Tab-separated table of N, CA and C and ligand atoms in Angstrom:
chain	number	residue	atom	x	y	z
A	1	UNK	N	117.491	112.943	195.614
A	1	UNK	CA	117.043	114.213	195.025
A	1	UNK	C	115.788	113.969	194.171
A	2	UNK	N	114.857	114.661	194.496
A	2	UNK	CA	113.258	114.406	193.706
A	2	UNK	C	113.342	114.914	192.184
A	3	UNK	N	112.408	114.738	191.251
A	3	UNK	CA	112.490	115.507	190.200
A	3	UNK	C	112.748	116.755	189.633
A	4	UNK	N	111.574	117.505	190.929
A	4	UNK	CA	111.358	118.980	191.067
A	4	UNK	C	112.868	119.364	191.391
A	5	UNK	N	113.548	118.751	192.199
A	5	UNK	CA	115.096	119.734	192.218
A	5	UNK	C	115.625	119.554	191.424
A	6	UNK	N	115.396	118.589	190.500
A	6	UNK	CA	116.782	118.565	189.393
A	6	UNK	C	116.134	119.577	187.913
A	7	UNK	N	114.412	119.752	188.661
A	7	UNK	CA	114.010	120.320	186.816
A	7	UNK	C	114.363	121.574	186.490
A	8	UNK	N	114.688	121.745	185.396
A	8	UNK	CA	115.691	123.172	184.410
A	8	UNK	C	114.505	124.391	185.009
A	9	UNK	N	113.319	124.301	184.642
A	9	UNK	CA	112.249	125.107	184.797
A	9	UNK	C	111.792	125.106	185.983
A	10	UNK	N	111.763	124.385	187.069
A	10	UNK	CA	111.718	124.640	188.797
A	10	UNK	C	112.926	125.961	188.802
A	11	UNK	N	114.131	125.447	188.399
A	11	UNK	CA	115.165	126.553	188.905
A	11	UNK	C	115.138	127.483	188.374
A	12	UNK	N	114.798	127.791	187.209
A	12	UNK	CA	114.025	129.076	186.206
A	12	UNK	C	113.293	129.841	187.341
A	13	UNK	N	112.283	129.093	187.893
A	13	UNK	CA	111.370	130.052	188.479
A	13	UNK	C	112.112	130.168	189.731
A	14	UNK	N	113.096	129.504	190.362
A	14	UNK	CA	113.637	129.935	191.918
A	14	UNK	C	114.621	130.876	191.345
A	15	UNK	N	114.762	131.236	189.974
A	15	UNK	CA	116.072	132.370	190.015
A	15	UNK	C	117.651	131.106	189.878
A	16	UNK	N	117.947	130.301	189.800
A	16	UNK	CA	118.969	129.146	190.379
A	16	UNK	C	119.781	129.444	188.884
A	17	UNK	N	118.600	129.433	187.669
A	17	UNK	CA	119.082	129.102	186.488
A	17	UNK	C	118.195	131.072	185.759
A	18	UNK	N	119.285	131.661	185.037
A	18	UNK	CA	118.995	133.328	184.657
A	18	UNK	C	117.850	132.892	183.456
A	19	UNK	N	116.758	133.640	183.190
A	19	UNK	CA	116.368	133.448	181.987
A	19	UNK	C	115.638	135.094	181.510
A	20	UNK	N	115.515	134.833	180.238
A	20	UNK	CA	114.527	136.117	179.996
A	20	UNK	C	113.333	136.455	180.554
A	21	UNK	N	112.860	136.980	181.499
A	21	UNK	CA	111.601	136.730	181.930
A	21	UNK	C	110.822	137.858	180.838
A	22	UNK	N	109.396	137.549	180.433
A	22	UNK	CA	108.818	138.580	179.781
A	22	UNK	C	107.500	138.887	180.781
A	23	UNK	N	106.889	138.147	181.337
A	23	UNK	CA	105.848	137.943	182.206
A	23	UNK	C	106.009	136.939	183.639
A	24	UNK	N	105.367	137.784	184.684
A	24	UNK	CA	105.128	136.805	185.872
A	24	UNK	C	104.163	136.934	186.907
A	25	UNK	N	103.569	136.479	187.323
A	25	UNK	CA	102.157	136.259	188.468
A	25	UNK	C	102.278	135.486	189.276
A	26	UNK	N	101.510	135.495	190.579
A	26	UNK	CA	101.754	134.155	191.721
A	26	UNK	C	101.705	132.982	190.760
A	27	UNK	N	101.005	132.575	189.738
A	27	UNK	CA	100.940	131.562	189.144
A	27	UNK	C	101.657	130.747	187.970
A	28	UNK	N	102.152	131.796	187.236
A	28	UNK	CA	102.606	131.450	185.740
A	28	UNK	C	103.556	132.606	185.604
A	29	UNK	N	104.911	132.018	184.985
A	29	UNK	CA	105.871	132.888	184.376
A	29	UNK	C	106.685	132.380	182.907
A	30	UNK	N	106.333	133.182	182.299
A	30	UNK	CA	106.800	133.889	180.906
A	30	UNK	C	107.809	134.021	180.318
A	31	UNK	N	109.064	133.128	179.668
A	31	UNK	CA	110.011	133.658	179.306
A	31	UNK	C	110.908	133.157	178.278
A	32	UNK	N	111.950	133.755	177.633
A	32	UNK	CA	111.780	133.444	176.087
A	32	UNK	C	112.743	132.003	176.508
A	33	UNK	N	112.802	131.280	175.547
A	33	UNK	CA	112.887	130.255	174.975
A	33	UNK	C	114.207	130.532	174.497
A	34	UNK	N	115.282	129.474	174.934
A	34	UNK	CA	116.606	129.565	174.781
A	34	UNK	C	116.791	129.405	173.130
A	35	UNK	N	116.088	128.332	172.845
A	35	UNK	CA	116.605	127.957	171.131
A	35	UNK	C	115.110	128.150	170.324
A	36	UNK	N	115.518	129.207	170.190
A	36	UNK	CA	114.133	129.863	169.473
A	36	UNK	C	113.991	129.469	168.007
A	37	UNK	N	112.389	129.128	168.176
A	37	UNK	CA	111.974	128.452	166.714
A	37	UNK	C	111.367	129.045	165.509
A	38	UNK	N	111.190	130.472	166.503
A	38	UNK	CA	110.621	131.578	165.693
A	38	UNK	C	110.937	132.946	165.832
A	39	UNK	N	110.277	134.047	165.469
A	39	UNK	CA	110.801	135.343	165.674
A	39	UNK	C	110.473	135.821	167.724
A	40	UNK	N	109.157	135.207	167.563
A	40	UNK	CA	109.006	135.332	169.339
A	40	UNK	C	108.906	133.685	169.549
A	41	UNK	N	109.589	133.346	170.191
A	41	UNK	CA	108.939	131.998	170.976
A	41	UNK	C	109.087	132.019	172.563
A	42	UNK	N	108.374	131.908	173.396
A	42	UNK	CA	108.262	131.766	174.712
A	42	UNK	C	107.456	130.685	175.114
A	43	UNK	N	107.867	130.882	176.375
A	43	UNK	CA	107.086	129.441	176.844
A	43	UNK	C	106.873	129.899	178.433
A	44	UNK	N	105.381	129.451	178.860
A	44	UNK	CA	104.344	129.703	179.273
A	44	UNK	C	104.390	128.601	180.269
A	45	UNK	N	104.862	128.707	181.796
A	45	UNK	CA	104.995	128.056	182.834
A	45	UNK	C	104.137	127.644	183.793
A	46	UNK	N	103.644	126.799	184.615
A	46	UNK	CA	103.018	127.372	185.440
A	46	UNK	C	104.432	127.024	187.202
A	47	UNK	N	103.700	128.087	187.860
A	47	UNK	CA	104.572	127.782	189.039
A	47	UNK	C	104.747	126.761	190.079
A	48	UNK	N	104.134	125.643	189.426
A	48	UNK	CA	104.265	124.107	189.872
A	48	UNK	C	104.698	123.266	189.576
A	49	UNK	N	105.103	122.542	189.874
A	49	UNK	CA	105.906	121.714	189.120
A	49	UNK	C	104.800	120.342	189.038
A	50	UNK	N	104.162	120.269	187.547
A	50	UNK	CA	103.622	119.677	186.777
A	50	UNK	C	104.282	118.746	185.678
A	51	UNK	N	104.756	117.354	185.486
A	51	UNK	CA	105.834	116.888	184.642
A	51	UNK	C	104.862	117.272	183.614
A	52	UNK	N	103.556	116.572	183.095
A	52	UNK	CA	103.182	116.793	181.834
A	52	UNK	C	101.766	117.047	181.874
A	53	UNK	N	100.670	117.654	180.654
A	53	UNK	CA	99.850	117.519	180.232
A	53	UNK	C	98.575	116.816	181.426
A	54	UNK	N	99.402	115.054	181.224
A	54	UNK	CA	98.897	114.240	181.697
A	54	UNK	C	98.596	114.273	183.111
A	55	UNK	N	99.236	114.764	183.773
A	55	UNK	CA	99.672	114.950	185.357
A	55	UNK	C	98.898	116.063	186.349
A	56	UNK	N	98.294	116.884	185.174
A	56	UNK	CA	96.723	118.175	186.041
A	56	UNK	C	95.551	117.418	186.454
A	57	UNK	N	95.680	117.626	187.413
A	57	UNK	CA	94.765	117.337	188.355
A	57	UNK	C	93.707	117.602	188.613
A	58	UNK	N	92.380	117.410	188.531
A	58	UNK	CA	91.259	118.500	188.850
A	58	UNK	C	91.402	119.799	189.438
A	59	UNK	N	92.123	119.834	190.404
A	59	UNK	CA	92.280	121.047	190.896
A	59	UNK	C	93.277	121.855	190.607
A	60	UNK	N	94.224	121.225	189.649
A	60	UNK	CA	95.519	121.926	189.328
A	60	UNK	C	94.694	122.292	188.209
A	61	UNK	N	93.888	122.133	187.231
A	61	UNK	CA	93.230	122.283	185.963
A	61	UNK	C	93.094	124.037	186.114
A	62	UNK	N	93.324	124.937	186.674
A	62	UNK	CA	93.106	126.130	185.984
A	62	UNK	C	94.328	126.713	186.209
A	63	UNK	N	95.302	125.900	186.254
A	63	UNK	CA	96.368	126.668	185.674
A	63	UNK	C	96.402	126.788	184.102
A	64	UNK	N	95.456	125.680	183.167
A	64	UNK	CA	95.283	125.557	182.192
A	64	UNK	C	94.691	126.756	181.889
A	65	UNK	N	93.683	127.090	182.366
A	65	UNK	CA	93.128	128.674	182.183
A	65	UNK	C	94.080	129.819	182.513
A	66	UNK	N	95.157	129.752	183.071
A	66	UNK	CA	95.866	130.673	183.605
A	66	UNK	C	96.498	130.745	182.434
A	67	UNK	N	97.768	129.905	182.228
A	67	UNK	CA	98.627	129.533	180.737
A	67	UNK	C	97.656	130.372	179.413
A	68	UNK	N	95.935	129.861	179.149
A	68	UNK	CA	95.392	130.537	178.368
A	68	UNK	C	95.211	132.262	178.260
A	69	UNK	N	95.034	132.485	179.723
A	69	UNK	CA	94.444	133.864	179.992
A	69	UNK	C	95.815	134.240	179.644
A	70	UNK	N	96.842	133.772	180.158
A	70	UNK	CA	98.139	134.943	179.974
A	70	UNK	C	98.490	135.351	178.676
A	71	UNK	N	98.501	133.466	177.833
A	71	UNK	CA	98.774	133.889	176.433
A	71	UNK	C	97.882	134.871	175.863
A	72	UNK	N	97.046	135.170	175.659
A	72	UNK	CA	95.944	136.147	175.381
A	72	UNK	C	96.133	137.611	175.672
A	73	UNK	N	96.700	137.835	177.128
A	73	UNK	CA	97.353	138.732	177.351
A	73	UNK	C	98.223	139.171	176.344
A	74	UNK	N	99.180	138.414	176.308
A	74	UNK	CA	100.370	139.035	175.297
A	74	UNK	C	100.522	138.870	174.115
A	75	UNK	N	99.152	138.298	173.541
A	75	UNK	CA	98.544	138.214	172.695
A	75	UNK	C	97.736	140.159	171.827
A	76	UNK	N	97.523	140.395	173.192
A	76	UNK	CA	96.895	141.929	172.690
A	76	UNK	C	98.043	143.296	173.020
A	77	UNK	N	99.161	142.684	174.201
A	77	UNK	CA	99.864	143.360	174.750
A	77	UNK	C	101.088	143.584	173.815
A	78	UNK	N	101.479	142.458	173.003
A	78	UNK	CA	102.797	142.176	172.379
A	78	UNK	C	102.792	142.884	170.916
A	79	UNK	N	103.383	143.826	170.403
A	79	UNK	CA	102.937	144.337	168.747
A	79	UNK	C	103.432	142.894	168.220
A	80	UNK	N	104.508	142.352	168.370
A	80	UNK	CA	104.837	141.392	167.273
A	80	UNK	C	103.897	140.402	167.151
A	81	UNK	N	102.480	140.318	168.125
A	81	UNK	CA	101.778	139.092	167.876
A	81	UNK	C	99.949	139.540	167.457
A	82	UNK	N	100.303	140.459	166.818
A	82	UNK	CA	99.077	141.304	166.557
A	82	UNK	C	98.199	140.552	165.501
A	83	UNK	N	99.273	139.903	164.873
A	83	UNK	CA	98.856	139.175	163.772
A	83	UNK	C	98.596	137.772	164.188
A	84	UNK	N	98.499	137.392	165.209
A	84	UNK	CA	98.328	135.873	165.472
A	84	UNK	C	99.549	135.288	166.322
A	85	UNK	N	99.271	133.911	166.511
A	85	UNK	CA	100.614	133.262	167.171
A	85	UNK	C	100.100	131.762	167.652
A	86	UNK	N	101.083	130.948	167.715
A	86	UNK	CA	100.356	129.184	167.634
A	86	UNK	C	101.006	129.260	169.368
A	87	UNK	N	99.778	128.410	170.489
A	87	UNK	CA	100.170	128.145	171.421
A	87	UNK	C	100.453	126.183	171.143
A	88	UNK	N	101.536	125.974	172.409
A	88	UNK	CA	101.469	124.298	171.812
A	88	UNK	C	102.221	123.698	172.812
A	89	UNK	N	101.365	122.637	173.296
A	89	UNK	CA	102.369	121.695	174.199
A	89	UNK	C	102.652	120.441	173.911
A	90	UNK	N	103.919	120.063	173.705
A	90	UNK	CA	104.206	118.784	173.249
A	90	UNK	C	104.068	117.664	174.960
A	91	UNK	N	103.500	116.783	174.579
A	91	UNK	CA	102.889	116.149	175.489
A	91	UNK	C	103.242	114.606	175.751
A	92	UNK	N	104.549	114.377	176.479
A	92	UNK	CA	104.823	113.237	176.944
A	92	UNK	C	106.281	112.576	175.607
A	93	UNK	N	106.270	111.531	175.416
A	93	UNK	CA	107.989	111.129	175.030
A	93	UNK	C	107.640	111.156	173.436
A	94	UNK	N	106.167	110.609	173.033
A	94	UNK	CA	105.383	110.744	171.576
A	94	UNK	C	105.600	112.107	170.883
A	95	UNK	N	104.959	113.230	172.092
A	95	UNK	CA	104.948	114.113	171.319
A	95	UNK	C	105.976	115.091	171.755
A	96	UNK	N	107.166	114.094	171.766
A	96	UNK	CA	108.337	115.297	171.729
A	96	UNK	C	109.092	115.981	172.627
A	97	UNK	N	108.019	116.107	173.783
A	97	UNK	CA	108.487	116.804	175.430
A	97	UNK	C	109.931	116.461	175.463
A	98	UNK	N	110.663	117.393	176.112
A	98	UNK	CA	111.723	117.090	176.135
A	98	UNK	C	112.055	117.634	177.551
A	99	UNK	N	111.242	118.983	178.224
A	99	UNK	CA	111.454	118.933	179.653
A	99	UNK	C	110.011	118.925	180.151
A	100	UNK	N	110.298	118.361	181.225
A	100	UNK	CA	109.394	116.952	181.941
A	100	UNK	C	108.974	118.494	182.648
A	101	UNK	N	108.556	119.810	182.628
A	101	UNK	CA	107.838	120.624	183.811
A	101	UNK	C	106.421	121.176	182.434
A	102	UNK	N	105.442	120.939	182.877
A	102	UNK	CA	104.274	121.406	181.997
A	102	UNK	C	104.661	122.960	181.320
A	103	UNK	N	104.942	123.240	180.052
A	103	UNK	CA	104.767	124.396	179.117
A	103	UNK	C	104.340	124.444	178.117
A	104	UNK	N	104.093	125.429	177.816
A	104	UNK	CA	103.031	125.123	176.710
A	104	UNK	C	104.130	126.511	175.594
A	105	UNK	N	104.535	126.357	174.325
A	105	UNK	CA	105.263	127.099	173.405
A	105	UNK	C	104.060	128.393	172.937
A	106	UNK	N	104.556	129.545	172.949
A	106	UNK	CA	104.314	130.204	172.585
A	106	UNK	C	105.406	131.405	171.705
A	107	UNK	N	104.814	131.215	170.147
A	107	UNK	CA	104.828	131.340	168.929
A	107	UNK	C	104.519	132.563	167.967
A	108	UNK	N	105.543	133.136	167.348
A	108	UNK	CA	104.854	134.470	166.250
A	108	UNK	C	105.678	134.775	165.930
A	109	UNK	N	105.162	136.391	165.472
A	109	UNK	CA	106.304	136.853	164.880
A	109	UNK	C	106.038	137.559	163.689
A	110	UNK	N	105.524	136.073	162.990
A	110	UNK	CA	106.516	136.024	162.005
A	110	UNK	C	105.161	135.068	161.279
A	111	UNK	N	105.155	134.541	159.272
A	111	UNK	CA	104.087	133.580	159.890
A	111	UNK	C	104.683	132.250	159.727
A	112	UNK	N	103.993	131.072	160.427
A	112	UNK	CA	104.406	130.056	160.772
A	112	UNK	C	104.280	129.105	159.540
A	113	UNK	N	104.971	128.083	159.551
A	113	UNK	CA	104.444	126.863	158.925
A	113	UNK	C	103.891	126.062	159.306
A	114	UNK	N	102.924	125.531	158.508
A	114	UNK	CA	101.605	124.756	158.906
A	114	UNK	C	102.263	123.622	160.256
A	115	UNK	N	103.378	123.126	159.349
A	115	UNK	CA	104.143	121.857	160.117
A	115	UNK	C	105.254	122.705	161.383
A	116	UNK	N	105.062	122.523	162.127
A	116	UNK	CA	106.302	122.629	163.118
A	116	UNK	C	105.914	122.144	164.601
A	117	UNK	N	107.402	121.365	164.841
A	117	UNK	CA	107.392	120.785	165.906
A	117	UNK	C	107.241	121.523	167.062
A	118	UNK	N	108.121	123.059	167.448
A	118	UNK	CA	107.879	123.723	167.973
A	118	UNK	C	108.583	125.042	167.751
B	201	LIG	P1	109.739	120.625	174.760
B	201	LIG	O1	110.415	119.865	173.654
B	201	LIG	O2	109.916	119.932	176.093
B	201	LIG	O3	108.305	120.944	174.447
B	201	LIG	O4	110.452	122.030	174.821
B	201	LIG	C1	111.395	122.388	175.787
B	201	LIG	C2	111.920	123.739	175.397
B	201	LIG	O5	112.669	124.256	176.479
B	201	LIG	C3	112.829	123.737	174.182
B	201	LIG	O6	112.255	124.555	173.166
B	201	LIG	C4	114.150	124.279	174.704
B	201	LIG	O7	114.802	125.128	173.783
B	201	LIG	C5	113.735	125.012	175.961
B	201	LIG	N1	114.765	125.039	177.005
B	201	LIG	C6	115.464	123.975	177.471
B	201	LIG	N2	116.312	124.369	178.450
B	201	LIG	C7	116.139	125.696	178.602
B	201	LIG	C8	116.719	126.667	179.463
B	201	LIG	O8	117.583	126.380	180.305
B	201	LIG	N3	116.291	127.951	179.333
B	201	LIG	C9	115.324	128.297	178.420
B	201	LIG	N4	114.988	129.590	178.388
B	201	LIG	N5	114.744	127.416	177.601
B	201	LIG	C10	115.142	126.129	177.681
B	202	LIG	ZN1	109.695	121.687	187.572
């Protein structure tokens, strides 16, 4: 069995595993964050299975723009994030990652503290 079948967030996006969805596109889907760190926290997918950061590819590189454009989206779309909101990807075993499919946290609400992991 490869990675991609066993990852939490592959089966998120096949439907396998239920989640909140808030947003979705051929590319990137949107949805809240089981153990929420804030008043909104979501997290910002793309529909590939990407383990980390490290792992975009030249040509996979605008999903990075995608992840941006969306947050931005619901950035102007969302009232609770009118006031701001921290995007953030913890990146590899250093900084914390804990599932191996590229997301990036998205944050508000509420306001944040300077320090947080996620
Ligand atoms: P990381 O530490 O890898 O940056 O963050 C992974 C995030 O995924 C955590 O905030 C965790 O709460 C969230 N998470 C893990 N499993 C699930 C799940 O099955 N459903 C949802 N919605 N979030 C999950
Ligand atoms: Zn995956």
């Amino acid at each position: 069995m490869s990675a991609q079948d066993q990852c939490i967030f592959c089966k998120i996006i096949d439907g396998e595993i239920p989640s909140k969805k808030v947003y979705e596109d051929d590319r990137v889907l949107v949805f809240h964050d089981i153990n929420p760190q804030a008043k909104v926290h979501l997290l910002i997918i793309p529909k590939k299975h990407i383990p980390t950061l490290m792992d975009v590819t030249e040509e996979d590189m605008t999903y990075i723009s995608d992840i941006h454009r969306v947050a931005q989206k619901l950035g102007n779309e969302m009232a609770e994030l009118d006031k701001g909101f921290r995007l953030l990807n913890n990146c590899g075993e250093n900084g914390g990652q804990e599932v191996f499919h590229l997301h990036y946290h998205l944050m508000g609400g509420e306001k944040l503290p300077v320090k947080v992991k996620k």
